[in-house]
Amino acid sequence: MKDGKLPRAAVVEDFSCFGKCSLAIALPVISAAGVEACALPSELLSAHTGYAAPARFDLSSAMRPIYEHWSSIGAGFDIIYIGYLAGKRQIEEACGFIRAFKKPGVRVLLDPAMAEGGRLYGGLEAGHEKEMLKLCALSDIVLPNLSEAALLTGLEYSESPGEGQLRALLEGLLKTGPKAALITGVSGGGGKLGAALLEGRGAAPRFIGEQALEGAVHGSGDLFASVCAAALALGLSLEGSARAAARFTALCIAATLKTGRDEREGLRFEPLLRDLRELIDQNR
Ligand code: PXL
């Protein structure tokens, strides 16, 4: 960060106009952390697919012209964060972007957002996970939930896997390409909920978690990944980034549950943004 320059993140995913998720979380959160965020949007939706029949506008044909123009003006990134993508073409365009922009020292964080409760999200084609494996092969860090980890590894889905199953999922994820895997939505015992981390095959898995809350809110995985992306760009370790992400996500879920609003509207993170950078710095 020489000359007051901020680190810069490229964020590749959809923009859903209602119901906080994807770019509607990533842009404000990464910016509030003090990292410049540039969007490569893959799709425009009236609302996320948790709502019935959203209006959808595929932007895959815009993705290459956008990033080729970025190349021509010398744009570069410190981190590339890939989130929800709706199909084969969008995934292929994201792969093309990574190949063009992954210079030495640039890390690729992949949140293979595609499933919940052991099933693919509505609107995704069967076999979507096979396409997602192309992105795994190009990523440095993969950040799935338990459903996505099972789909990517071909292992059985369990909501509360035992230690051996969890280890198999983590090792299986590393075989798909990345150097590190972080599975979210994992129970850590003692009423804790968080993420299981494996950095390198054969290493010991670690658990990072917070006291579990009663209730789930749409987009929590997107918030976790956005904080991780920002913290990594600011130079934190993956474990420190995951700690900051787990803490901030838990605070936002608690604040949202208090409002009693429809969980599909997503996280009410805005009032907490002013404290995000300090929280990240505490995990250095
Ligand atoms: O939060 C993941 C996500 C992102 N984008 C869209 C979605 C979902 C999950 O349902 O539908 C469009």
PDB file of C-alpha atoms and ligand atoms in Angstrom:
ATOM      1  CA  MET A   1       0.000   0.000   0.000  1.00  0.00           C
ATOM      2  CA  LYS A   2       2.535   2.564  -1.147  1.00  0.00           C
ATOM      3  CA  ASP A   3       1.689   6.257  -1.676  1.00  0.00           C
ATOM      4  CA  GLY A   4      -1.656   5.930   0.129  1.00  0.00           C
ATOM      5  CA  LYS A   5      -2.829   3.451  -2.508  1.00  0.00           C
ATOM      6  CA  LEU A   6      -5.521   1.026  -1.429  1.00  0.00           C
ATOM      7  CA  PRO A   7      -5.351  -2.656  -2.265  1.00  0.00           C
ATOM      8  CA  ARG A   8      -7.773  -3.497  -5.049  1.00  0.00           C
ATOM      9  CA  ALA A   9     -10.211  -6.389  -5.377  1.00  0.00           C
ATOM     10  CA  ALA A  10     -12.061  -7.606  -8.471  1.00  0.00           C
ATOM     11  CA  VAL A  11     -15.442  -9.108  -7.608  1.00  0.00           C
ATOM     12  CA  VAL A  12     -17.039 -11.427 -10.148  1.00  0.00           C
ATOM     13  CA  GLU A  13     -20.695 -12.333  -9.452  1.00  0.00           C
ATOM     14  CA  ASP A  14     -24.295 -11.201 -10.012  1.00  0.00           C
ATOM     15  CA  PHE A  15     -25.969  -7.996  -8.959  1.00  0.00           C
ATOM     16  CA  SER A  16     -29.307  -8.762  -7.314  1.00  0.00           C
ATOM     17  CA  CYS A  17     -31.267  -5.525  -6.904  1.00  0.00           C
ATOM     18  CA  PHE A  18     -33.414  -6.631  -3.950  1.00  0.00           C
ATOM     19  CA  GLY A  19     -32.538  -8.953  -1.071  1.00  0.00           C
ATOM     20  CA  LYS A  20     -28.959  -8.328   0.029  1.00  0.00           C
ATOM     21  CA  CYS A  21     -26.467 -10.745  -1.514  1.00  0.00           C
ATOM     22  CA  SER A  22     -23.588 -10.905  -3.981  1.00  0.00           C
ATOM     23  CA  LEU A  23     -22.388  -7.496  -5.254  1.00  0.00           C
ATOM     24  CA  ALA A  24     -24.933  -5.661  -3.082  1.00  0.00           C
ATOM     25  CA  ILE A  25     -22.928  -6.988  -0.114  1.00  0.00           C
ATOM     26  CA  ALA A  26     -19.435  -7.220  -1.579  1.00  0.00           C
ATOM     27  CA  LEU A  27     -19.132  -3.641  -2.847  1.00  0.00           C
ATOM     28  CA  PRO A  28     -20.134  -1.802   0.365  1.00  0.00           C
ATOM     29  CA  VAL A  29     -18.381  -4.285   2.673  1.00  0.00           C
ATOM     30  CA  ILE A  30     -15.068  -4.389   0.814  1.00  0.00           C
ATOM     31  CA  SER A  31     -15.133  -0.600   0.413  1.00  0.00           C
ATOM     32  CA  ALA A  32     -15.879  -0.044   4.110  1.00  0.00           C
ATOM     33  CA  ALA A  33     -12.866  -2.222   4.941  1.00  0.00           C
ATOM     34  CA  GLY A  34     -10.663   0.220   3.033  1.00  0.00           C
ATOM     35  CA  VAL A  35     -10.149  -1.872  -0.100  1.00  0.00           C
ATOM     36  CA  GLU A  36     -11.059  -0.648  -3.571  1.00  0.00           C
ATOM     37  CA  ALA A  37     -13.691  -2.927  -5.115  1.00  0.00           C
ATOM     38  CA  CYS A  38     -14.253  -3.279  -8.872  1.00  0.00           C
ATOM     39  CA  ALA A  39     -17.236  -5.295 -10.103  1.00  0.00           C
ATOM     40  CA  LEU A  40     -17.275  -7.632 -13.066  1.00  0.00           C
ATOM     41  CA  PRO A  41     -21.026  -8.336 -13.047  1.00  0.00           C
ATOM     42  CA  SER A  42     -22.191 -11.677 -14.457  1.00  0.00           C
ATOM     43  CA  GLU A  43     -25.941 -11.138 -14.278  1.00  0.00           C
ATOM     44  CA  LEU A  44     -28.542  -8.574 -13.235  1.00  0.00           C
ATOM     45  CA  LEU A  45     -31.565  -9.835 -11.283  1.00  0.00           C
ATOM     46  CA  SER A  46     -34.584  -8.038  -9.859  1.00  0.00           C
ATOM     47  CA  ALA A  47     -34.011 -10.080  -6.668  1.00  0.00           C
ATOM     48  CA  HIS A  48     -32.077 -13.209  -5.694  1.00  0.00           C
ATOM     49  CA  THR A  49     -33.484 -16.630  -6.507  1.00  0.00           C
ATOM     50  CA  GLY A  50     -34.830 -17.127  -2.983  1.00  0.00           C
ATOM     51  CA  TYR A  51     -37.746 -15.071  -4.325  1.00  0.00           C
ATOM     52  CA  ALA A  52     -40.079 -16.634  -6.912  1.00  0.00           C
ATOM     53  CA  ALA A  53     -39.510 -15.808 -10.589  1.00  0.00           C
ATOM     54  CA  PRO A  54     -37.014 -12.918 -10.503  1.00  0.00           C
ATOM     55  CA  ALA A  55     -36.428 -10.955 -13.727  1.00  0.00           C
ATOM     56  CA  ARG A  56     -32.978 -12.068 -14.943  1.00  0.00           C
ATOM     57  CA  PHE A  57     -30.583 -10.495 -17.430  1.00  0.00           C
ATOM     58  CA  ASP A  58     -27.546 -12.579 -18.274  1.00  0.00           C
ATOM     59  CA  LEU A  59     -24.441 -10.408 -18.684  1.00  0.00           C
ATOM     60  CA  SER A  60     -22.025 -13.132 -19.766  1.00  0.00           C
ATOM     61  CA  SER A  61     -21.583 -11.545 -23.212  1.00  0.00           C
ATOM     62  CA  ALA A  62     -20.500  -8.298 -21.482  1.00  0.00           C
ATOM     63  CA  MET A  63     -17.879  -9.892 -19.247  1.00  0.00           C
ATOM     64  CA  ARG A  64     -15.041 -10.300 -21.755  1.00  0.00           C
ATOM     65  CA  PRO A  65     -15.400  -6.841 -23.363  1.00  0.00           C
ATOM     66  CA  ILE A  66     -15.309  -5.346 -19.853  1.00  0.00           C
ATOM     67  CA  TYR A  67     -12.157  -7.146 -18.735  1.00  0.00           C
ATOM     68  CA  GLU A  68     -10.425  -6.720 -22.104  1.00  0.00           C
ATOM     69  CA  HIS A  69     -10.961  -2.992 -21.734  1.00  0.00           C
ATOM     70  CA  TRP A  70      -9.514  -3.223 -18.218  1.00  0.00           C
ATOM     71  CA  SER A  71      -6.440  -4.899 -19.744  1.00  0.00           C
ATOM     72  CA  SER A  72      -6.102  -2.124 -22.318  1.00  0.00           C
ATOM     73  CA  ILE A  73      -6.098   0.574 -19.616  1.00  0.00           C
ATOM     74  CA  GLY A  74      -3.620  -1.316 -17.422  1.00  0.00           C
ATOM     75  CA  ALA A  75      -6.002  -2.193 -14.577  1.00  0.00           C
ATOM     76  CA  GLY A  76      -4.709  -4.767 -12.112  1.00  0.00           C
ATOM     77  CA  PHE A  77      -5.923  -6.373  -8.887  1.00  0.00           C
ATOM     78  CA  ASP A  78      -4.460  -7.698  -5.646  1.00  0.00           C
ATOM     79  CA  ILE A  79      -7.221 -10.232  -5.153  1.00  0.00           C
ATOM     80  CA  ILE A  80      -9.881 -11.785  -7.377  1.00  0.00           C
ATOM     81  CA  TYR A  81     -13.039 -12.840  -5.555  1.00  0.00           C
ATOM     82  CA  ILE A  82     -15.471 -15.051  -7.463  1.00  0.00           C
ATOM     83  CA  GLY A  83     -18.987 -15.596  -6.097  1.00  0.00           C
ATOM     84  CA  TYR A  84     -22.363 -16.826  -7.421  1.00  0.00           C
ATOM     85  CA  LEU A  85     -22.416 -17.592 -11.137  1.00  0.00           C
ATOM     86  CA  ALA A  86     -25.520 -18.904 -12.846  1.00  0.00           C
ATOM     87  CA  GLY A  87     -24.259 -21.210 -15.589  1.00  0.00           C
ATOM     88  CA  LYS A  88     -21.593 -22.648 -17.858  1.00  0.00           C
ATOM     89  CA  ARG A  89     -21.076 -19.508 -19.946  1.00  0.00           C
ATOM     90  CA  GLN A  90     -20.666 -17.226 -16.907  1.00  0.00           C
ATOM     91  CA  ILE A  91     -18.207 -19.701 -15.388  1.00  0.00           C
ATOM     92  CA  GLU A  92     -16.205 -19.839 -18.618  1.00  0.00           C
ATOM     93  CA  GLU A  93     -16.033 -16.041 -18.762  1.00  0.00           C
ATOM     94  CA  ALA A  94     -14.866 -15.944 -15.127  1.00  0.00           C
ATOM     95  CA  CYS A  95     -12.143 -18.500 -15.984  1.00  0.00           C
ATOM     96  CA  GLY A  96     -11.053 -16.270 -18.883  1.00  0.00           C
ATOM     97  CA  PHE A  97     -10.873 -13.293 -16.532  1.00  0.00           C
ATOM     98  CA  ILE A  98      -8.720 -15.204 -14.038  1.00  0.00           C
ATOM     99  CA  ARG A  99      -6.349 -16.376 -16.777  1.00  0.00           C
ATOM    100  CA  ALA A 100      -5.947 -12.777 -17.989  1.00  0.00           C
ATOM    101  CA  PHE A 101      -5.517 -11.142 -14.551  1.00  0.00           C
ATOM    102  CA  LYS A 102      -3.871 -13.716 -12.269  1.00  0.00           C
ATOM    103  CA  LYS A 103      -0.382 -12.226 -12.256  1.00  0.00           C
ATOM    104  CA  PRO A 104       2.233 -13.372  -9.674  1.00  0.00           C
ATOM    105  CA  GLY A 105       1.075 -12.460  -6.163  1.00  0.00           C
ATOM    106  CA  VAL A 106      -2.601 -12.157  -7.136  1.00  0.00           C
ATOM    107  CA  ARG A 107      -4.783 -14.518  -5.119  1.00  0.00           C
ATOM    108  CA  VAL A 108      -8.061 -16.031  -6.277  1.00  0.00           C
ATOM    109  CA  LEU A 109     -10.733 -16.590  -3.623  1.00  0.00           C
ATOM    110  CA  LEU A 110     -13.618 -18.744  -4.872  1.00  0.00           C
ATOM    111  CA  ASP A 111     -16.961 -18.941  -3.086  1.00  0.00           C
ATOM    112  CA  PRO A 112     -18.660 -21.667  -5.160  1.00  0.00           C
ATOM    113  CA  ALA A 113     -22.101 -20.372  -4.152  1.00  0.00           C
ATOM    114  CA  MET A 114     -24.559 -22.888  -5.617  1.00  0.00           C
ATOM    115  CA  ALA A 115     -26.273 -24.956  -2.919  1.00  0.00           C
ATOM    116  CA  GLU A 116     -27.882 -25.044   0.518  1.00  0.00           C
ATOM    117  CA  GLY A 117     -29.308 -27.922   2.552  1.00  0.00           C
ATOM    118  CA  GLY A 118     -27.642 -30.483   0.262  1.00  0.00           C
ATOM    119  CA  ARG A 119     -29.379 -29.168  -2.888  1.00  0.00           C
ATOM    120  CA  LEU A 120     -28.485 -26.827  -5.743  1.00  0.00           C
ATOM    121  CA  TYR A 121     -30.181 -23.420  -5.626  1.00  0.00           C
ATOM    122  CA  GLY A 122     -33.315 -23.130  -7.778  1.00  0.00           C
ATOM    123  CA  GLY A 123     -32.543 -21.950 -11.291  1.00  0.00           C
ATOM    124  CA  LEU A 124     -29.180 -23.756 -11.550  1.00  0.00           C
ATOM    125  CA  GLU A 125     -28.851 -26.639 -13.997  1.00  0.00           C
ATOM    126  CA  ALA A 126     -28.135 -30.159 -12.744  1.00  0.00           C
ATOM    127  CA  GLY A 127     -24.389 -30.765 -12.969  1.00  0.00           C
ATOM    128  CA  HIS A 128     -23.519 -27.116 -12.183  1.00  0.00           C
ATOM    129  CA  GLU A 129     -20.870 -28.408  -9.764  1.00  0.00           C
ATOM    130  CA  LYS A 130     -18.948 -29.964 -12.682  1.00  0.00           C
ATOM    131  CA  GLU A 131     -18.624 -26.528 -14.270  1.00  0.00           C
ATOM    132  CA  MET A 132     -17.614 -25.068 -10.898  1.00  0.00           C
ATOM    133  CA  LEU A 133     -14.675 -27.497 -10.771  1.00  0.00           C
ATOM    134  CA  LYS A 134     -13.104 -25.507 -13.643  1.00  0.00           C
ATOM    135  CA  LEU A 135     -12.972 -22.512 -11.287  1.00  0.00           C
ATOM    136  CA  CYS A 136     -11.644 -24.608  -8.402  1.00  0.00           C
ATOM    137  CA  ALA A 137      -8.704 -25.590 -10.609  1.00  0.00           C
ATOM    138  CA  LEU A 138      -7.816 -21.885 -11.049  1.00  0.00           C
ATOM    139  CA  SER A 139      -8.347 -20.758  -7.446  1.00  0.00           C
ATOM    140  CA  ASP A 140      -6.003 -20.414  -4.467  1.00  0.00           C
ATOM    141  CA  ILE A 141      -8.628 -20.554  -1.734  1.00  0.00           C
ATOM    142  CA  VAL A 142     -12.045 -22.205  -1.940  1.00  0.00           C
ATOM    143  CA  LEU A 143     -14.793 -21.223   0.471  1.00  0.00           C
ATOM    144  CA  PRO A 144     -17.837 -23.540   0.169  1.00  0.00           C
ATOM    145  CA  ASN A 145     -20.560 -24.378   2.661  1.00  0.00           C
ATOM    146  CA  LEU A 146     -21.092 -28.045   3.562  1.00  0.00           C
ATOM    147  CA  SER A 147     -23.535 -28.626   0.670  1.00  0.00           C
ATOM    148  CA  GLU A 148     -21.127 -27.160  -1.869  1.00  0.00           C
ATOM    149  CA  ALA A 149     -18.162 -29.058  -0.415  1.00  0.00           C
ATOM    150  CA  ALA A 150     -20.100 -32.337  -0.805  1.00  0.00           C
ATOM    151  CA  LEU A 151     -21.105 -31.531  -4.403  1.00  0.00           C
ATOM    152  CA  LEU A 152     -17.556 -30.549  -5.401  1.00  0.00           C
ATOM    153  CA  THR A 153     -15.893 -33.587  -3.842  1.00  0.00           C
ATOM    154  CA  GLY A 154     -18.624 -36.124  -4.686  1.00  0.00           C
ATOM    155  CA  LEU A 155     -18.758 -37.069  -0.990  1.00  0.00           C
ATOM    156  CA  GLU A 156     -21.948 -37.547   0.966  1.00  0.00           C
ATOM    157  CA  TYR A 157     -23.684 -34.422   2.315  1.00  0.00           C
ATOM    158  CA  SER A 158     -24.179 -34.188   6.042  1.00  0.00           C
ATOM    159  CA  GLU A 159     -25.433 -31.179   7.986  1.00  0.00           C
ATOM    160  CA  SER A 160     -23.201 -32.102  10.922  1.00  0.00           C
ATOM    161  CA  PRO A 161     -20.259 -34.176   9.666  1.00  0.00           C
ATOM    162  CA  GLY A 162     -17.939 -35.943  12.083  1.00  0.00           C
ATOM    163  CA  GLU A 163     -14.247 -35.090  12.287  1.00  0.00           C
ATOM    164  CA  GLY A 164     -13.267 -37.762   9.743  1.00  0.00           C
ATOM    165  CA  GLN A 165     -15.924 -36.679   7.246  1.00  0.00           C
ATOM    166  CA  LEU A 166     -14.920 -33.058   7.589  1.00  0.00           C
ATOM    167  CA  ARG A 167     -11.281 -33.895   7.016  1.00  0.00           C
ATOM    168  CA  ALA A 168     -12.221 -35.932   3.911  1.00  0.00           C
ATOM    169  CA  LEU A 169     -14.208 -32.971   2.559  1.00  0.00           C
ATOM    170  CA  LEU A 170     -11.306 -30.568   3.176  1.00  0.00           C
ATOM    171  CA  GLU A 171      -8.712 -32.904   1.618  1.00  0.00           C
ATOM    172  CA  GLY A 172     -11.091 -33.607  -1.295  1.00  0.00           C
ATOM    173  CA  LEU A 173     -11.442 -29.870  -1.943  1.00  0.00           C
ATOM    174  CA  LEU A 174      -7.660 -29.423  -2.098  1.00  0.00           C
ATOM    175  CA  LYS A 175      -7.520 -32.182  -4.723  1.00  0.00           C
ATOM    176  CA  THR A 176      -9.679 -29.972  -6.972  1.00  0.00           C
ATOM    177  CA  GLY A 177      -6.867 -27.383  -7.195  1.00  0.00           C
ATOM    178  CA  PRO A 178      -6.710 -24.740  -4.424  1.00  0.00           C
ATOM    179  CA  LYS A 179      -3.989 -24.560  -1.760  1.00  0.00           C
ATOM    180  CA  ALA A 180      -6.455 -23.876   1.032  1.00  0.00           C
ATOM    181  CA  ALA A 181     -10.067 -24.746   1.787  1.00  0.00           C
ATOM    182  CA  LEU A 182     -12.413 -23.141   4.272  1.00  0.00           C
ATOM    183  CA  ILE A 183     -15.802 -24.818   4.771  1.00  0.00           C
ATOM    184  CA  THR A 184     -18.453 -22.568   6.321  1.00  0.00           C
ATOM    185  CA  GLY A 185     -21.505 -23.488   8.374  1.00  0.00           C
ATOM    186  CA  VAL A 186     -19.611 -26.052  10.439  1.00  0.00           C
ATOM    187  CA  SER A 187     -20.500 -26.781  14.086  1.00  0.00           C
ATOM    188  CA  GLY A 188     -17.472 -26.663  16.332  1.00  0.00           C
ATOM    189  CA  GLY A 189     -18.977 -28.162  19.480  1.00  0.00           C
ATOM    190  CA  GLY A 190     -19.904 -26.183  22.600  1.00  0.00           C
ATOM    191  CA  GLY A 191     -22.667 -24.382  20.667  1.00  0.00           C
ATOM    192  CA  LYS A 192     -20.214 -22.791  18.251  1.00  0.00           C
ATOM    193  CA  LEU A 193     -20.734 -22.327  14.541  1.00  0.00           C
ATOM    194  CA  GLY A 194     -18.069 -21.294  12.061  1.00  0.00           C
ATOM    195  CA  ALA A 195     -15.608 -22.588   9.508  1.00  0.00           C
ATOM    196  CA  ALA A 196     -13.145 -25.470   9.171  1.00  0.00           C
ATOM    197  CA  LEU A 197      -9.826 -24.506   7.613  1.00  0.00           C
ATOM    198  CA  LEU A 198      -7.194 -26.648   5.909  1.00  0.00           C
ATOM    199  CA  GLU A 199      -4.065 -24.990   4.550  1.00  0.00           C
ATOM    200  CA  GLY A 200      -2.134 -27.610   2.597  1.00  0.00           C
ATOM    201  CA  ARG A 201      -2.691 -31.338   2.205  1.00  0.00           C
ATOM    202  CA  GLY A 202      -1.817 -33.312   5.317  1.00  0.00           C
ATOM    203  CA  ALA A 203      -1.918 -30.232   7.594  1.00  0.00           C
ATOM    204  CA  ALA A 204      -4.120 -30.212  10.690  1.00  0.00           C
ATOM    205  CA  PRO A 205      -7.607 -28.746  10.135  1.00  0.00           C
ATOM    206  CA  ARG A 206      -8.483 -25.778  12.356  1.00  0.00           C
ATOM    207  CA  PHE A 207     -11.880 -24.499  13.497  1.00  0.00           C
ATOM    208  CA  ILE A 208     -12.783 -20.820  13.628  1.00  0.00           C
ATOM    209  CA  GLY A 209     -16.143 -20.012  15.129  1.00  0.00           C
ATOM    210  CA  GLU A 210     -18.528 -17.921  17.144  1.00  0.00           C
ATOM    211  CA  GLN A 211     -21.428 -18.743  19.433  1.00  0.00           C
ATOM    212  CA  ALA A 212     -24.208 -20.050  17.143  1.00  0.00           C
ATOM    213  CA  LEU A 213     -27.363 -17.949  16.772  1.00  0.00           C
ATOM    214  CA  GLU A 214     -30.965 -19.121  16.500  1.00  0.00           C
ATOM    215  CA  GLY A 215     -31.844 -18.487  12.887  1.00  0.00           C
ATOM    216  CA  ALA A 216     -30.281 -18.085   9.475  1.00  0.00           C
ATOM    217  CA  VAL A 217     -30.261 -15.087   7.169  1.00  0.00           C
ATOM    218  CA  HIS A 218     -29.902 -15.177   3.394  1.00  0.00           C
ATOM    219  CA  GLY A 219     -26.539 -13.972   2.112  1.00  0.00           C
ATOM    220  CA  SER A 220     -24.506 -14.818   5.234  1.00  0.00           C
ATOM    221  CA  GLY A 221     -22.020 -16.798   3.117  1.00  0.00           C
ATOM    222  CA  ASP A 222     -21.623 -13.829   0.783  1.00  0.00           C
ATOM    223  CA  LEU A 223     -20.861 -11.558   3.728  1.00  0.00           C
ATOM    224  CA  PHE A 224     -18.337 -14.029   5.165  1.00  0.00           C
ATOM    225  CA  ALA A 225     -16.556 -14.284   1.801  1.00  0.00           C
ATOM    226  CA  SER A 226     -16.562 -10.499   1.274  1.00  0.00           C
ATOM    227  CA  VAL A 227     -14.900  -9.858   4.654  1.00  0.00           C
ATOM    228  CA  CYS A 228     -12.372 -12.622   3.930  1.00  0.00           C
ATOM    229  CA  ALA A 229     -11.548 -11.083   0.541  1.00  0.00           C
ATOM    230  CA  ALA A 230     -11.041  -7.635   2.081  1.00  0.00           C
ATOM    231  CA  ALA A 231      -8.951  -8.919   4.996  1.00  0.00           C
ATOM    232  CA  LEU A 232      -6.736 -11.001   2.677  1.00  0.00           C
ATOM    233  CA  ALA A 233      -6.197  -7.958   0.474  1.00  0.00           C
ATOM    234  CA  LEU A 234      -5.198  -6.016   3.615  1.00  0.00           C
ATOM    235  CA  GLY A 235      -2.496  -8.601   4.339  1.00  0.00           C
ATOM    236  CA  LEU A 236      -4.115 -10.764   7.036  1.00  0.00           C
ATOM    237  CA  SER A 237      -3.440 -14.493   7.130  1.00  0.00           C
ATOM    238  CA  LEU A 238      -6.257 -16.751   5.955  1.00  0.00           C
ATOM    239  CA  GLU A 239      -6.933 -17.764   9.557  1.00  0.00           C
ATOM    240  CA  GLY A 240      -7.041 -14.129  10.704  1.00  0.00           C
ATOM    241  CA  SER A 241      -9.281 -13.252   7.757  1.00  0.00           C
ATOM    242  CA  ALA A 242     -11.641 -16.099   8.647  1.00  0.00           C
ATOM    243  CA  ARG A 243     -11.741 -14.947  12.290  1.00  0.00           C
ATOM    244  CA  ALA A 244     -12.652 -11.419  11.264  1.00  0.00           C
ATOM    245  CA  ALA A 245     -15.253 -12.774   8.827  1.00  0.00           C
ATOM    246  CA  ALA A 246     -16.812 -15.109  11.417  1.00  0.00           C
ATOM    247  CA  ARG A 247     -17.036 -12.306  13.979  1.00  0.00           C
ATOM    248  CA  PHE A 248     -18.475  -9.683  11.628  1.00  0.00           C
ATOM    249  CA  THR A 249     -20.964 -12.146  10.124  1.00  0.00           C
ATOM    250  CA  ALA A 250     -22.161 -13.218  13.581  1.00  0.00           C
ATOM    251  CA  LEU A 251     -22.637  -9.559  14.612  1.00  0.00           C
ATOM    252  CA  CYS A 252     -24.628  -8.832  11.433  1.00  0.00           C
ATOM    253  CA  ILE A 253     -26.802 -11.958  11.799  1.00  0.00           C
ATOM    254  CA  ALA A 254     -27.577 -11.028  15.421  1.00  0.00           C
ATOM    255  CA  ALA A 255     -28.480  -7.455  14.423  1.00  0.00           C
ATOM    256  CA  THR A 256     -30.686  -8.725  11.583  1.00  0.00           C
ATOM    257  CA  LEU A 257     -32.523 -11.331  13.666  1.00  0.00           C
ATOM    258  CA  LYS A 258     -33.397  -8.589  16.187  1.00  0.00           C
ATOM    259  CA  THR A 259     -35.316  -6.696  13.492  1.00  0.00           C
ATOM    260  CA  GLY A 260     -37.588  -9.702  12.814  1.00  0.00           C
ATOM    261  CA  ARG A 261     -37.558  -8.933   9.100  1.00  0.00           C
ATOM    262  CA  ASP A 262     -38.090 -11.526   6.342  1.00  0.00           C
ATOM    263  CA  GLU A 263     -34.773 -13.391   6.199  1.00  0.00           C
ATOM    264  CA  ARG A 264     -34.840 -13.237   2.377  1.00  0.00           C
ATOM    265  CA  GLU A 265     -34.295  -9.479   2.570  1.00  0.00           C
ATOM    266  CA  GLY A 266     -30.848 -10.398   3.827  1.00  0.00           C
ATOM    267  CA  LEU A 267     -28.452  -8.985   6.361  1.00  0.00           C
ATOM    268  CA  ARG A 268     -28.889  -5.572   7.893  1.00  0.00           C
ATOM    269  CA  PHE A 269     -25.150  -4.936   7.832  1.00  0.00           C
ATOM    270  CA  GLU A 270     -25.154  -1.209   7.103  1.00  0.00           C
ATOM    271  CA  PRO A 271     -25.091   0.096  10.716  1.00  0.00           C
ATOM    272  CA  LEU A 272     -22.085  -2.130  11.483  1.00  0.00           C
ATOM    273  CA  LEU A 273     -19.903  -1.101   8.552  1.00  0.00           C
ATOM    274  CA  ARG A 274     -18.254   1.729  10.455  1.00  0.00           C
ATOM    275  CA  ASP A 275     -16.616  -0.787  12.812  1.00  0.00           C
ATOM    276  CA  LEU A 276     -15.495  -3.286  10.178  1.00  0.00           C
ATOM    277  CA  ARG A 277     -11.971  -2.032   9.558  1.00  0.00           C
ATOM    278  CA  GLU A 278     -11.148  -1.953  13.270  1.00  0.00           C
ATOM    279  CA  LEU A 279     -12.485  -5.497  13.661  1.00  0.00           C
ATOM    280  CA  ILE A 280     -10.286  -6.655  10.772  1.00  0.00           C
ATOM    281  CA  ASP A 281      -7.221  -4.947  12.250  1.00  0.00           C
ATOM    282  CA  GLN A 282      -7.867  -6.672  15.608  1.00  0.00           C
ATOM    283  CA  ASN A 283      -7.364 -10.016  13.854  1.00  0.00           C
ATOM    284  CA  ARG A 284      -3.947  -9.207  12.417  1.00  0.00           C
TER     285      ARG A 284
HETATM  286  O1  PXL B   1     -26.287 -15.684  -1.779  1.00  0.00           O
HETATM  287  C1  PXL B   1     -26.050 -16.495  -2.868  1.00  0.00           C
HETATM  288  C2  PXL B   1     -26.811 -16.038  -4.082  1.00  0.00           C
HETATM  289  C3  PXL B   1     -26.262 -15.062  -4.890  1.00  0.00           C
HETATM  290  N1  PXL B   1     -26.888 -14.606  -5.989  1.00  0.00           N
HETATM  291  C4  PXL B   1     -28.104 -15.070  -6.328  1.00  0.00           C
HETATM  292  C5  PXL B   1     -28.724 -16.036  -5.546  1.00  0.00           C
HETATM  293  C6  PXL B   1     -28.060 -16.536  -4.395  1.00  0.00           C
HETATM  294  C7  PXL B   1     -28.687 -17.546  -3.565  1.00  0.00           C
HETATM  295  O2  PXL B   1     -29.836 -17.884  -3.661  1.00  0.00           O
HETATM  296  O3  PXL B   1     -29.944 -16.469  -5.894  1.00  0.00           O
HETATM  297  C8  PXL B   1     -28.774 -14.540  -7.548  1.00  0.00           C
END
